[in-house]
CSV table of C-alpha atoms in Angstrom, one decimal:
chain,number,residue,atom,x,y,z
A,1,MET,CA,-25.1,12.3,-5.1
A,2,SER,CA,-26.4,10.8,-8.3
A,3,ASP,CA,-28.4,7.6,-8.6
A,4,ASP,CA,-25.5,6.1,-10.5
A,5,SER,CA,-23.0,6.7,-7.7
A,6,ASP,CA,-25.6,5.5,-5.1
A,7,SER,CA,-26.1,2.3,-7.1
A,8,LEU,CA,-22.4,1.8,-7.6
A,9,GLY,CA,-21.8,2.5,-3.9
A,10,LEU,CA,-24.5,0.0,-2.9
A,11,ARG,CA,-23.1,-2.8,-5.2
A,12,ALA,CA,-19.5,-2.2,-3.8
A,13,ALA,CA,-20.7,-2.2,-0.2
A,14,LEU,CA,-22.7,-5.4,-0.8
A,15,SER,CA,-19.7,-7.1,-2.3
A,16,ILE,CA,-17.4,-6.1,0.5
A,17,PHE,CA,-19.9,-6.9,3.2
A,18,GLY,CA,-20.7,-10.3,1.6
A,19,ASP,CA,-17.0,-11.1,1.6
A,20,MET,CA,-16.8,-10.2,5.3
A,21,VAL,CA,-19.8,-12.3,6.2
A,22,GLN,CA,-18.4,-15.3,4.2
A,23,ARG,CA,-15.0,-15.1,5.7
A,24,ARG,CA,-16.4,-14.8,9.2
A,25,ARG,CA,-18.9,-17.6,8.7
A,26,GLN,CA,-16.2,-19.9,7.3
A,27,ALA,CA,-13.7,-19.0,10.0
A,28,SER,CA,-16.3,-19.9,12.6
A,29,ARG,CA,-17.1,-23.1,10.7
A,30,TRP,CA,-20.8,-22.3,10.5
A,31,SER,CA,-22.8,-23.8,7.7
A,32,PHE,CA,-25.5,-21.8,5.9
A,33,LEU,CA,-28.1,-24.0,7.7
A,34,GLU,CA,-26.7,-23.2,11.2
A,35,VAL,CA,-26.5,-19.4,10.5
A,36,SER,CA,-30.0,-19.5,9.0
A,37,GLU,CA,-31.4,-21.2,12.1
A,38,LYS,CA,-29.6,-18.8,14.5
A,39,THR,CA,-30.5,-15.6,12.6
A,40,GLY,CA,-33.8,-16.4,11.0
A,41,ILE,CA,-32.5,-15.5,7.5
A,42,GLU,CA,-33.2,-17.9,4.7
A,43,ILE,CA,-30.3,-19.9,3.3
A,44,ALA,CA,-30.8,-18.5,-0.2
A,45,ALA,CA,-30.7,-14.9,1.1
A,46,LEU,CA,-27.5,-15.7,3.0
A,47,SER,CA,-25.9,-17.1,-0.1
A,48,ASP,CA,-27.0,-14.1,-2.2
A,49,LEU,CA,-25.6,-11.8,0.5
A,50,GLU,CA,-22.2,-13.5,0.5
A,51,GLN,CA,-22.1,-13.2,-3.3
A,52,GLY,CA,-22.9,-9.5,-3.1
A,53,ARG,CA,-26.1,-10.0,-5.1
A,54,GLU,CA,-28.9,-8.9,-2.7
A,55,ALA,CA,-29.4,-6.4,0.1
A,56,LEU,CA,-31.2,-7.7,3.1
A,57,SER,CA,-33.5,-5.6,5.3
A,58,GLU,CA,-31.7,-3.4,7.7
A,59,ALA,CA,-32.9,-5.6,10.6
A,60,ALA,CA,-31.6,-8.7,8.9
A,61,ILE,CA,-28.2,-7.1,8.2
A,62,GLU,CA,-28.0,-6.1,11.9
A,63,ARG,CA,-28.8,-9.6,13.0
A,64,ILE,CA,-26.2,-11.3,10.8
A,65,SER,CA,-23.6,-8.7,11.7
A,66,GLU,CA,-24.2,-9.1,15.4
A,67,PHE,CA,-24.3,-12.9,15.2
A,68,LEU,CA,-21.0,-13.0,13.4
A,69,GLY,CA,-19.4,-10.3,15.6
A,70,LEU,CA,-19.1,-7.6,12.9
A,71,GLY,CA,-20.9,-4.9,14.8
A,72,PRO,CA,-24.4,-3.6,14.0
A,73,ASP,CA,-23.4,-0.6,12.0
A,74,VAL,CA,-20.6,-2.1,9.8
A,75,PHE,CA,-22.8,-2.2,6.7
A,76,SER,CA,-24.1,1.4,7.0
A,77,LYS,CA,-20.5,2.6,7.4
A,78,LEU,CA,-19.4,0.6,4.3
A,79,LEU,CA,-22.3,1.9,2.3
A,80,ARG,CA,-21.6,5.5,3.2
A,81,ASN,CA,-17.9,5.2,2.4
A,82,GLU,CA,-18.5,3.4,-0.9
A,83,ARG,CA,-21.1,5.9,-2.0
A,84,ILE,CA,-18.7,8.7,-1.3
A,85,LYS,CA,-16.0,6.9,-3.3
A,86,ALA,CA,-18.4,6.4,-6.2
A,87,ALA,CA,-19.5,10.0,-6.2
A,88,ASN,CA,-15.8,11.2,-6.1
A,89,ARG,CA,-14.9,8.9,-9.1
A,90,ALA,CA,-18.0,10.1,-11.0
A,91,ALA,CA,-17.0,13.8,-10.3
A,92,ALA,CA,-13.4,13.1,-11.4
A,93,SER,CA,-14.4,11.4,-14.6
A,94,ASN,CA,-16.9,14.2,-15.4
A,95,ASP,CA,-14.1,16.8,-15.0
A,96,GLY,CA,-11.9,14.9,-17.3
A,97,ARG,CA,-14.6,14.6,-20.0
A,98,ARG,CA,-15.2,18.4,-20.0
A,99,GLU,CA,-11.5,19.0,-20.6
A,100,ILE,CA,-11.5,16.6,-23.5
A,101,VAL,CA,-14.5,18.3,-25.1
A,102,VAL,CA,-12.9,21.7,-24.8
A,103,ASP,CA,-9.7,20.4,-26.4
A,104,ILE,CA,-11.6,18.9,-29.3
A,105,ALA,CA,-13.5,22.1,-29.8
A,106,ARG,CA,-10.3,24.2,-29.8
A,107,TYR,CA,-8.7,21.7,-32.3
A,108,ARG,CA,-11.7,21.9,-34.6
A,109,GLU,CA,-11.6,25.7,-34.8
A,110,SER,CA,-7.9,25.7,-35.6
A,111,TRP,CA,-8.4,22.9,-38.1
A,112,GLN,CA,-11.2,24.7,-39.9
A,113,GLU,CA,-9.1,27.9,-40.2
A,114,THR,CA,-6.2,26.0,-41.7
A,115,THR,CA,-8.1,23.7,-44.0
A,116,SER,CA,-10.8,26.0,-45.4
A,117,GLN,CA,-10.8,27.0,-49.0
A,118,PRO,CA,-9.1,30.3,-50.0
A,119,LYS,CA,-11.5,33.2,-50.4
A,120,ASP,CA,-11.7,34.7,-53.9
């Protein structure tokens, strides 16, 4: 996988995981302060996590996941799936670009043949 698809996969996984954490925290009526005190994760880091802006350490992700009842490996599964999706999208878009380049090259050749000056 390329670095771009890894990065895109990470951002997508963070966004999805952040939404999951936020929904579960709000459904349980936990404040940031309460979750912070129970998990040992700073309030700012929890806020960034819910907004999909920051990846916590693996241990912190496991703590918040277990505390909210999401399961310890939910983030790693999300990350793997989102990286695969990003890699597949990148591969599909690269295939499409190659076809367009070939079509343009073919068009250019036929255009040059039909628009060139007559030979003396």
